[in-house]
Coordinates of C-alpha atoms and ligand atoms in Angstrom, one line a residue:
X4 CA 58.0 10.0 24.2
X5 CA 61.4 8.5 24.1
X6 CA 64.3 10.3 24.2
X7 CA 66.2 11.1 20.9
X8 CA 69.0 13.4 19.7
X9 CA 68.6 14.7 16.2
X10 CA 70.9 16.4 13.8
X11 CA 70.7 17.3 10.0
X12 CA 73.2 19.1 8.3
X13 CA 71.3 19.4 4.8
X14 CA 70.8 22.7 3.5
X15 CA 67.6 22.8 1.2
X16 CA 66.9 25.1 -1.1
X17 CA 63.5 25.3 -2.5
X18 CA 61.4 26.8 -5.1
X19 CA 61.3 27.8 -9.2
X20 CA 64.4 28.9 -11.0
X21 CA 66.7 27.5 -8.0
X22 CA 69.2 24.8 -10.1
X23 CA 71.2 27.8 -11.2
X24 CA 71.7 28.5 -7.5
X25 CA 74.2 25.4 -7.4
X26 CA 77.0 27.3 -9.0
X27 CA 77.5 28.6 -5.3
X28 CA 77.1 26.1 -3.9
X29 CA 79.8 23.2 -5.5
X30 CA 83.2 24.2 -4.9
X31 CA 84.9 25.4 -8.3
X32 CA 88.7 24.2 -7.3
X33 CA 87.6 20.3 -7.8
X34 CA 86.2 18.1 -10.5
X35 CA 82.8 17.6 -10.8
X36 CA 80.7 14.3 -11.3
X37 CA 77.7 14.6 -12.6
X38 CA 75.2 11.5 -12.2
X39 CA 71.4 11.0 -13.5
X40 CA 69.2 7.9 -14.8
X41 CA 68.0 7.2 -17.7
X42 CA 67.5 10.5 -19.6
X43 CA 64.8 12.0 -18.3
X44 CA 66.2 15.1 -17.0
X45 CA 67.2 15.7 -21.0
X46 CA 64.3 15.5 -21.9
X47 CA 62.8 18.2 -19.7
X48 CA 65.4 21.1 -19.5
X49 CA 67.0 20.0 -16.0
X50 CA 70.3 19.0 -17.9
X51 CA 70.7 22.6 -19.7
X52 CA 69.8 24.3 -16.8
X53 CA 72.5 22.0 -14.4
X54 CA 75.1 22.4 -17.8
X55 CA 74.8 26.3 -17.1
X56 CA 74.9 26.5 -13.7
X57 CA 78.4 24.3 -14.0
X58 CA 80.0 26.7 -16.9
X59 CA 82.5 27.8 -14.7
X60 CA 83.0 24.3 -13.2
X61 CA 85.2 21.5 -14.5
X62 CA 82.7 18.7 -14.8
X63 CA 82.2 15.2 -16.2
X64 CA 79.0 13.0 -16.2
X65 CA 77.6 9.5 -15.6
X66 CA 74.3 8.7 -16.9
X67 CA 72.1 5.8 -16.4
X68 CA 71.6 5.0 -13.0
X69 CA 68.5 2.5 -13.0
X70 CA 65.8 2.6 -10.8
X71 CA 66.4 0.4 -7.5
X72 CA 70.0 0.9 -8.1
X73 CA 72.4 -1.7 -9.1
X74 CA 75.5 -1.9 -6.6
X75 CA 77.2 -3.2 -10.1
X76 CA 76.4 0.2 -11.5
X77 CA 77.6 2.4 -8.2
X78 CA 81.0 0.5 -8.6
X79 CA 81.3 1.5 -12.4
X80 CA 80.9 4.8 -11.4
X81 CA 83.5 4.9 -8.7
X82 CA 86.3 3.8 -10.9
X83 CA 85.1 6.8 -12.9
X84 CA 85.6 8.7 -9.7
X85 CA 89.4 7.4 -9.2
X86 CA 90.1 7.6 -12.8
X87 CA 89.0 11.2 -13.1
X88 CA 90.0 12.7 -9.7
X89 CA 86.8 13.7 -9.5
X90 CA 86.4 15.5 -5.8
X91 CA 82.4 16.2 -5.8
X92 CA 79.5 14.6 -7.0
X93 CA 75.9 16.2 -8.0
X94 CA 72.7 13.5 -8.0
X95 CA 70.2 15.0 -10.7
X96 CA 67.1 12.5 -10.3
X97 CA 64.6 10.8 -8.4
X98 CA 65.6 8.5 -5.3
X99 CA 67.2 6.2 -6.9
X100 CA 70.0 8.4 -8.5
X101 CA 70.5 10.3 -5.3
X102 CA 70.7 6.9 -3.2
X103 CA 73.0 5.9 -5.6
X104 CA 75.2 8.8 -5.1
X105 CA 75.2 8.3 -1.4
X106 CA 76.7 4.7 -2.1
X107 CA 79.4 5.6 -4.5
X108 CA 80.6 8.5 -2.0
X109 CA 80.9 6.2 0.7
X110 CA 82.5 3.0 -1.6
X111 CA 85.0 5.3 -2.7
X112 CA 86.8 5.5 0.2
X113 CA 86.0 1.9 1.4
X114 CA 88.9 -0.4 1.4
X115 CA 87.2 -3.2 1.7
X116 CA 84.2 -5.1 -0.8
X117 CA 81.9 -2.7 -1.1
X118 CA 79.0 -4.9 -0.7
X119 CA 79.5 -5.1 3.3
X120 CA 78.3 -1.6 3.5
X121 CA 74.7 -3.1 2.4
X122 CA 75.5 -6.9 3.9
X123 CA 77.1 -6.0 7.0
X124 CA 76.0 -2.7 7.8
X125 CA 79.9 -1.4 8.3
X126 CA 80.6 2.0 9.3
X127 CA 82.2 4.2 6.6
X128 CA 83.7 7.2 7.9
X129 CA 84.7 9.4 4.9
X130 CA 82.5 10.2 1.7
X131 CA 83.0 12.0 -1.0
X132 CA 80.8 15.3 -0.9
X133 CA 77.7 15.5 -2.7
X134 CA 74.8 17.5 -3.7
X135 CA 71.5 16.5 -5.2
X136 CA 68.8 18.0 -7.6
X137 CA 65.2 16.2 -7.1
X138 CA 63.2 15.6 -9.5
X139 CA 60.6 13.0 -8.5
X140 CA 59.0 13.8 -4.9
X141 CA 58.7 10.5 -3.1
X142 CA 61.8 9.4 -0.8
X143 CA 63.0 11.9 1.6
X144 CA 66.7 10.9 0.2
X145 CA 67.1 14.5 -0.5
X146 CA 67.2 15.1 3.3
X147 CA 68.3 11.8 4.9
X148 CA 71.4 10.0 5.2
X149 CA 69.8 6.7 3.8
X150 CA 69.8 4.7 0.9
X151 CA 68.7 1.5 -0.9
X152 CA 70.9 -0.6 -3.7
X153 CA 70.2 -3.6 -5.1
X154 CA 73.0 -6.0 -5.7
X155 CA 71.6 -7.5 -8.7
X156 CA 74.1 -10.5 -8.9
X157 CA 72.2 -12.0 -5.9
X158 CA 68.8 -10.4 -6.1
X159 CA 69.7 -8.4 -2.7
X160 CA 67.9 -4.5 -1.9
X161 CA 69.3 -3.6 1.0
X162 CA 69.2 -0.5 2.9
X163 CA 72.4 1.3 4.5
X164 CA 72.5 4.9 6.3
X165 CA 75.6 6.5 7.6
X166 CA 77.1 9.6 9.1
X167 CA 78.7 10.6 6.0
X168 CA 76.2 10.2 3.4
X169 CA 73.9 13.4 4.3
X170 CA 73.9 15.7 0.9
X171 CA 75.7 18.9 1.4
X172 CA 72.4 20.2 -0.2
X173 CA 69.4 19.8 -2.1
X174 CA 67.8 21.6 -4.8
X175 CA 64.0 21.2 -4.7
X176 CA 62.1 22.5 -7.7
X177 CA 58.9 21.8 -7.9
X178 CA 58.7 22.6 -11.4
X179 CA 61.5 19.7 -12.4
X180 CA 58.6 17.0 -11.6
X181 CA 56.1 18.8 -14.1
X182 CA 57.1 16.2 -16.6
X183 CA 56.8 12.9 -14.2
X184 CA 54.6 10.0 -15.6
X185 CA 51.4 9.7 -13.7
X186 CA 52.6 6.2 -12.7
X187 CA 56.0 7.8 -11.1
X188 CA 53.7 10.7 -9.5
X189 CA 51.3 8.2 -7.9
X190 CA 54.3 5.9 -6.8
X191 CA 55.8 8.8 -5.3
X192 CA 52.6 9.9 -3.1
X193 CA 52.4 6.2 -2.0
X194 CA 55.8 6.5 -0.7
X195 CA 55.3 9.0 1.3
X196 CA 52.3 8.4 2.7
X197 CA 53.8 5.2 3.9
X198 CA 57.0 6.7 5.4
X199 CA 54.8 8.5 7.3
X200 CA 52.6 5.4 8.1
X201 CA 55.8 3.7 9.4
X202 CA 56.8 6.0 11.7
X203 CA 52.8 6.9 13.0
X204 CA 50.9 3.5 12.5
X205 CA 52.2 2.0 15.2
X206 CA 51.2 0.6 18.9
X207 CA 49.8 3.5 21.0
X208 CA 51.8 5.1 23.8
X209 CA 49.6 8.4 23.3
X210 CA 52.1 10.3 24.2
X211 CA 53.7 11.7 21.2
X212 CA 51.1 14.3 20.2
X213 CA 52.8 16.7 18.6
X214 CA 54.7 14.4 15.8
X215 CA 50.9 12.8 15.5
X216 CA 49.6 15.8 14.4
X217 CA 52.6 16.6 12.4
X218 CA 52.2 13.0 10.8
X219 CA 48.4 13.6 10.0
X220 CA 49.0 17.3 8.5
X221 CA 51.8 15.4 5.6
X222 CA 48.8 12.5 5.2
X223 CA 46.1 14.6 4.7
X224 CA 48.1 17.0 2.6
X225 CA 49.0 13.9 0.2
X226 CA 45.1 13.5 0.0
X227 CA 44.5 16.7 -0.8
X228 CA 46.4 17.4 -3.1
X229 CA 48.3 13.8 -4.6
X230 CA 44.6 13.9 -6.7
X231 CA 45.1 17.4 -7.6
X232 CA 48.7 16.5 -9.4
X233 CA 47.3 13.8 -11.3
X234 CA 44.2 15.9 -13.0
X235 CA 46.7 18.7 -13.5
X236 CA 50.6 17.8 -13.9
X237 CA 51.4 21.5 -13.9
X238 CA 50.0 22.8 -10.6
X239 CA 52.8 24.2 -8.9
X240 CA 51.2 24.5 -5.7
X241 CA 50.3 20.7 -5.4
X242 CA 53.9 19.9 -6.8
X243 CA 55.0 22.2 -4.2
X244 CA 53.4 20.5 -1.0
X245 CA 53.7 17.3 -2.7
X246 CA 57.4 18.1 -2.9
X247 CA 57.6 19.2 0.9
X248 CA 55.6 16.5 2.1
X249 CA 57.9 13.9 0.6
X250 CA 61.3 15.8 2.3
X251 CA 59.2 16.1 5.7
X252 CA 58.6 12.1 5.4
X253 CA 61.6 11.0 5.3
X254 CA 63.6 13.6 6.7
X255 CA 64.2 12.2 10.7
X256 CA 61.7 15.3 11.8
X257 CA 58.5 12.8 12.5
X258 CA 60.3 10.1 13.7
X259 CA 62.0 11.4 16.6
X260 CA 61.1 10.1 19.8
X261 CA 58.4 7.9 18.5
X262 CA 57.8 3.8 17.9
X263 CA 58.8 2.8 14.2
X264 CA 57.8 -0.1 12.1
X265 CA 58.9 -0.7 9.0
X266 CA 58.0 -4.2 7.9
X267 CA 56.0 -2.8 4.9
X268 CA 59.3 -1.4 3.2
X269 CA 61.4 -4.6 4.3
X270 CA 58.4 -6.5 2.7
X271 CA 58.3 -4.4 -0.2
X272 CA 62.0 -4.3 -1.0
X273 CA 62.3 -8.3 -1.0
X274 CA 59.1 -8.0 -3.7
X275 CA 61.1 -5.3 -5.5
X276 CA 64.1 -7.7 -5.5
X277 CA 62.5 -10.9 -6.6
X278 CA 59.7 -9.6 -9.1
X279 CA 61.0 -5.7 -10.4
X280 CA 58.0 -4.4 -9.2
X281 CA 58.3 -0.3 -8.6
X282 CA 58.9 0.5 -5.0
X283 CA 55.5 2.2 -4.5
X284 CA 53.6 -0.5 -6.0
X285 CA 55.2 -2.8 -3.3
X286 CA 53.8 -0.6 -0.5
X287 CA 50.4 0.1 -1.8
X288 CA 50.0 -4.0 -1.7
X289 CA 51.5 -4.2 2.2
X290 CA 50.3 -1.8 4.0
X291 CA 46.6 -2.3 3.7
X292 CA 47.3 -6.0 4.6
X293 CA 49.8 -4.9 7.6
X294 CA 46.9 -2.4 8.8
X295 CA 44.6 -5.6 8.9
X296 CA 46.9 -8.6 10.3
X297 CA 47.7 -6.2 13.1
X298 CA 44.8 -4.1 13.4
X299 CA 44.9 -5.0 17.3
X300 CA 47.9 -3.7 17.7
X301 CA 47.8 -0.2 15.8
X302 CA 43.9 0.0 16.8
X303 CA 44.6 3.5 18.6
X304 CA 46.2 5.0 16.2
X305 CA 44.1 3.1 12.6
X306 CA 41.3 4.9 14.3
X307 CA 43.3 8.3 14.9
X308 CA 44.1 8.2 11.2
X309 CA 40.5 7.2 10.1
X310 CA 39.4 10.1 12.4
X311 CA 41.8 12.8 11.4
X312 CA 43.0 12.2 8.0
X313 CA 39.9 10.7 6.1
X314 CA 37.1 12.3 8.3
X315 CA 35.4 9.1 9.7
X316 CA 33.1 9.7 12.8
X317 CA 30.4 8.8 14.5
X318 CA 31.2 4.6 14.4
X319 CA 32.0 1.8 16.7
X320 CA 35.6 1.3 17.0
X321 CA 35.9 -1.6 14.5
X322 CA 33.8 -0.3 12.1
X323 CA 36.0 3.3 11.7
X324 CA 39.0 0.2 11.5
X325 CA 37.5 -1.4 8.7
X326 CA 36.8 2.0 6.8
X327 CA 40.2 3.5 7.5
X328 CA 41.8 0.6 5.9
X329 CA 39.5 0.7 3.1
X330 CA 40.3 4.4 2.4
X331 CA 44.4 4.1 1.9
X332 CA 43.2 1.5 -0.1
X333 CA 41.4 3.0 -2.3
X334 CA 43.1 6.2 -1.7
X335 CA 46.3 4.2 -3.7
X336 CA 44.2 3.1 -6.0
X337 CA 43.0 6.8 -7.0
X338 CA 47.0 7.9 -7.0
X339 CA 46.9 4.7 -9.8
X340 CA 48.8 2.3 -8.1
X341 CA 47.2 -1.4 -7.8
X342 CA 46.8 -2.8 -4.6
X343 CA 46.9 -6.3 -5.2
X344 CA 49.1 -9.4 -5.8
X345 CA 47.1 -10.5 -8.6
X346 CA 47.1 -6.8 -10.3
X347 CA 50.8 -7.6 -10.9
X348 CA 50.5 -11.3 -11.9
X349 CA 51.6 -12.8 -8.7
X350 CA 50.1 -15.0 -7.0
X351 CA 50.2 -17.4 -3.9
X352 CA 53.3 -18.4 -4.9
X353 CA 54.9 -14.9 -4.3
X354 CA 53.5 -14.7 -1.2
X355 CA 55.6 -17.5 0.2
X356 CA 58.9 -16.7 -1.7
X357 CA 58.6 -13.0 0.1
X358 CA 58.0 -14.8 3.5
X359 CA 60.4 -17.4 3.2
X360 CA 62.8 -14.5 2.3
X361 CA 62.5 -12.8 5.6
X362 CA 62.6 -15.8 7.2
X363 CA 65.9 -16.5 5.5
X364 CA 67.0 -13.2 6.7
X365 CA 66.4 -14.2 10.8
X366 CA 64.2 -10.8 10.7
X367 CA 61.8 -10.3 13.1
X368 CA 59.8 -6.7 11.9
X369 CA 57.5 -3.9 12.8
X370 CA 57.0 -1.8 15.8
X371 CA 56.8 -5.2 18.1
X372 CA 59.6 -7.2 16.0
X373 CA 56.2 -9.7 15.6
X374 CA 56.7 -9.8 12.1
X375 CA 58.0 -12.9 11.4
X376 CA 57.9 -14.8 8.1
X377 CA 54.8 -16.7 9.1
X378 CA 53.1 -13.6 9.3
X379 CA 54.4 -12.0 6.0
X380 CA 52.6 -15.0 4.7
X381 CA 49.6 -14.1 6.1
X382 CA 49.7 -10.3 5.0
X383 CA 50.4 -11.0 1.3
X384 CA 47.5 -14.1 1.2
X385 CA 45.1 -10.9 2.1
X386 CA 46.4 -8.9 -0.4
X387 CA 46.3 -12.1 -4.0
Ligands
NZQ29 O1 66.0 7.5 -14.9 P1 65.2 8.6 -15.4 O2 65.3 8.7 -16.9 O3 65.6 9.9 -14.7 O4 63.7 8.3 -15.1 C1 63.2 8.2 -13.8 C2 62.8 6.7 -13.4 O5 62.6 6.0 -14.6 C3 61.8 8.8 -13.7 N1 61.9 10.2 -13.4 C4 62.5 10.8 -12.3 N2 62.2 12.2 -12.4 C5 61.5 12.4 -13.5 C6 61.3 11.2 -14.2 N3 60.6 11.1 -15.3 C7 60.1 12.3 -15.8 N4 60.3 13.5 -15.2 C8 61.0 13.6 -14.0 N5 61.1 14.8 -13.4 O6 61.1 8.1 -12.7 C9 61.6 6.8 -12.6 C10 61.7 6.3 -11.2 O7 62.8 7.1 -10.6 P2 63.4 6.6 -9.2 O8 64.4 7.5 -8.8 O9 63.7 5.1 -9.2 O10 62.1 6.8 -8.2 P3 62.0 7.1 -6.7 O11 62.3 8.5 -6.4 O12 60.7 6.6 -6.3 O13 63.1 6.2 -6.0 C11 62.9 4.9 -5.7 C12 64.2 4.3 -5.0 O14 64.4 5.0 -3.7 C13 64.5 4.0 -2.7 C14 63.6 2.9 -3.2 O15 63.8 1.7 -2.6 C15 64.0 2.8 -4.7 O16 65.2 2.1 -4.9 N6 64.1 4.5 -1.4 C16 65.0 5.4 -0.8 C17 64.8 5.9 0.4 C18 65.8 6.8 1.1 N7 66.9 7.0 0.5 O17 65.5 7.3 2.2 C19 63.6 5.6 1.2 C20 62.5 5.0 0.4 O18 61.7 4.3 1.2 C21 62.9 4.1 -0.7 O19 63.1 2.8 -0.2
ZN30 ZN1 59.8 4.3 0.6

């Protein structure tokens, strides 16, 4: 195990009837901002029930943060910000609005162009304070000091993370994502089952038990119960893990100590960029083809997976390869989410546009940093 040192300031609060619970929460001697997407949270009570909880609040609101955020939009929002003397923001929405918010606090105080936060990776050492209510369970934003924005102008989603831009807190009801399209539900247990891949799918050390078997319990609850969501949108309990699950992802907790790959998401976000496909649909096509390309390297642990989360036993090593891979395949494809190139309308010609991209980019990815555009190639010409 390597060594790590861990922190996370992020108080959650969790369960039904909890929005109202903000009104403690946000101080009442500064302006609020309010910011959500496209409407969704009118349409399923979230906004009246946020709109109470602020009565005693002075507050003002930005809707229609896109998913894959713009940085265009972030910056509309911050001159809101200076020309309101707004002091505190609230995300209400899925990943995308709370990553959002996690950009605008930081670019408000940023002196410089705003984009070098994404392009250069500066450090920003003040944000504005935020809180978020989730809505859609896939991310971890709610508990992670990460984001991802788009610049649209050059076709750019790039990720940023910084000290700062930790919520103050989250609100995590599982009831808000009773209303999700069954697209957005399956994307969402894709994600996470992915950000747990990234940090577990990797070369074998065998030494890192515990977060193993922590990984495996969030996978095989996704199994369990992702299915379960689907066939019944109103299950609380399978909203509920599904909801935890997605936090625990993405919330540092796994990762510590361990080897980390993340080429599928680097991968993804360049298809995201260039074609607009939804972030989960990205993954479900890359990771089966990553599991394959490198299937020597992550053999130990392809076969832990196959072993633990989807019950395989009794085979020769390559064979409980082979099925493992085959079952988060399919496993995507019963959450609804394609798996293939060619299920989106790309073709070959994709697959060499994403690789020539990273490329570009001088990045070397995964676990080994063996991922190089070459490579790419080859994973997306598995996956046409
Ligand atoms: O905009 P509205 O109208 O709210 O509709 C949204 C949106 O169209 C809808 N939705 C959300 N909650 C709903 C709902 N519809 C009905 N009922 C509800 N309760 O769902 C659509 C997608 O929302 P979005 O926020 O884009 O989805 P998600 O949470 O999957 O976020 C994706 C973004 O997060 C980034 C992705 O790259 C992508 O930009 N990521 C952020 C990470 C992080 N901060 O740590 C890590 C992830 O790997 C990911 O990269
Ligand atoms: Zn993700």
């Amino acid at each position: 195990m390597y060594n790590f040192s861990y922190a996370n300031p992020v108080k959650i609060i969790f369960g039904k009837n909890t929005i109202k619970e903000i009104s403690n929460e946000i101080p009442k001697d500064v302006s609020v901002l309010v910011v959500y997407g496209g409407g969704s949270i009118k349409k399923n009570g979230v906004y009246d029930q946020v709109s109470k909880a602020l009565e005693q609040h002075t507050w003002f609101e930005f809707a229609g943060i896109e998913p894959n955020p713009h940085y265009e939009t972030c910056m509309q929002v911050v001159d809101l910000i200076k020309s309101k003397g707004i002091g505190y923001i609230l995300a209400v929405g899925g990943g995308s609005v709370i990553d959002a918010v996690k950009f605008i606090s930081a670019a408000t105080f940023y002196e410089g162009n705003a984009t070098e936060i994404l392009t250069k990776q500066v450090k920003v050492n003040k944000a504005m304070p935020f809180g978020s209510i989730l809505t859609l369970a896939a991310t971890g934003s709610e508990m992670n000091n990460g984001g991802v924005i788009t610049i649209a102008k050059t076709q750019d989603k790039l990720a940023f993370s910084l000290p700062v831009t930790f919520p103050k807190f989250s609100v995590l009801d599982p009831t808000t994502t009773y209303t999700l399209p069954a697209k957005q539900t399956g994307n969402g247990v894709v994600d996470i089952f992915v950000h747990v891949a990234e940090q577990y799918l990797t070369y074998s050390e065998e030494d890192t038990l515990f977060q193993d078997n922590m990984s495996e319990a969030i996978l095989r609850t996704l199994v369990e119960e992702g299915p379960k969501a689907l066939k019944d949108p109103q299950s609380y309990d399978a909203r509920a893990n599904i909801m935890w699950a997605s936090t625990w992802g993405l919330n540092g907790w796994i990762g510590c100590g361990v080897a980390q790959d993340w080429a599928t998401h680097m991968i993804g976000h360049e298809m995201t960029a260039l074609y607009g496909l939804d972030h989960g649909q990205t993954l479900a096509i890359v990771l089966p083809g990553i599991m394959t390309v490198l299937k020597d390297q992550k053999a130990k642990k392809i076969i832990r997976m196959g072993k633990q989360v989807f019950g395989i036993t009794g085979e020769a090593d390559n064979v409980i390869i082979d099925k493992t891979v085959k079952k988060v395949e399919l496993f995507f494809e019963q959450m609804g989410i394609k798996t293939h190139l060619s299920d989106y309308g790309l073709g070959g010609d994709a697959a060499t546009a994403v690789a020539d991209r990273i490329d570009k980019r001088g990045w070397k990815l995964g676990e080994c940093q063996n991922i190089t555009g070459s490579v790419v190639r080859e994973i997306l010409e598995i996956r046409l």
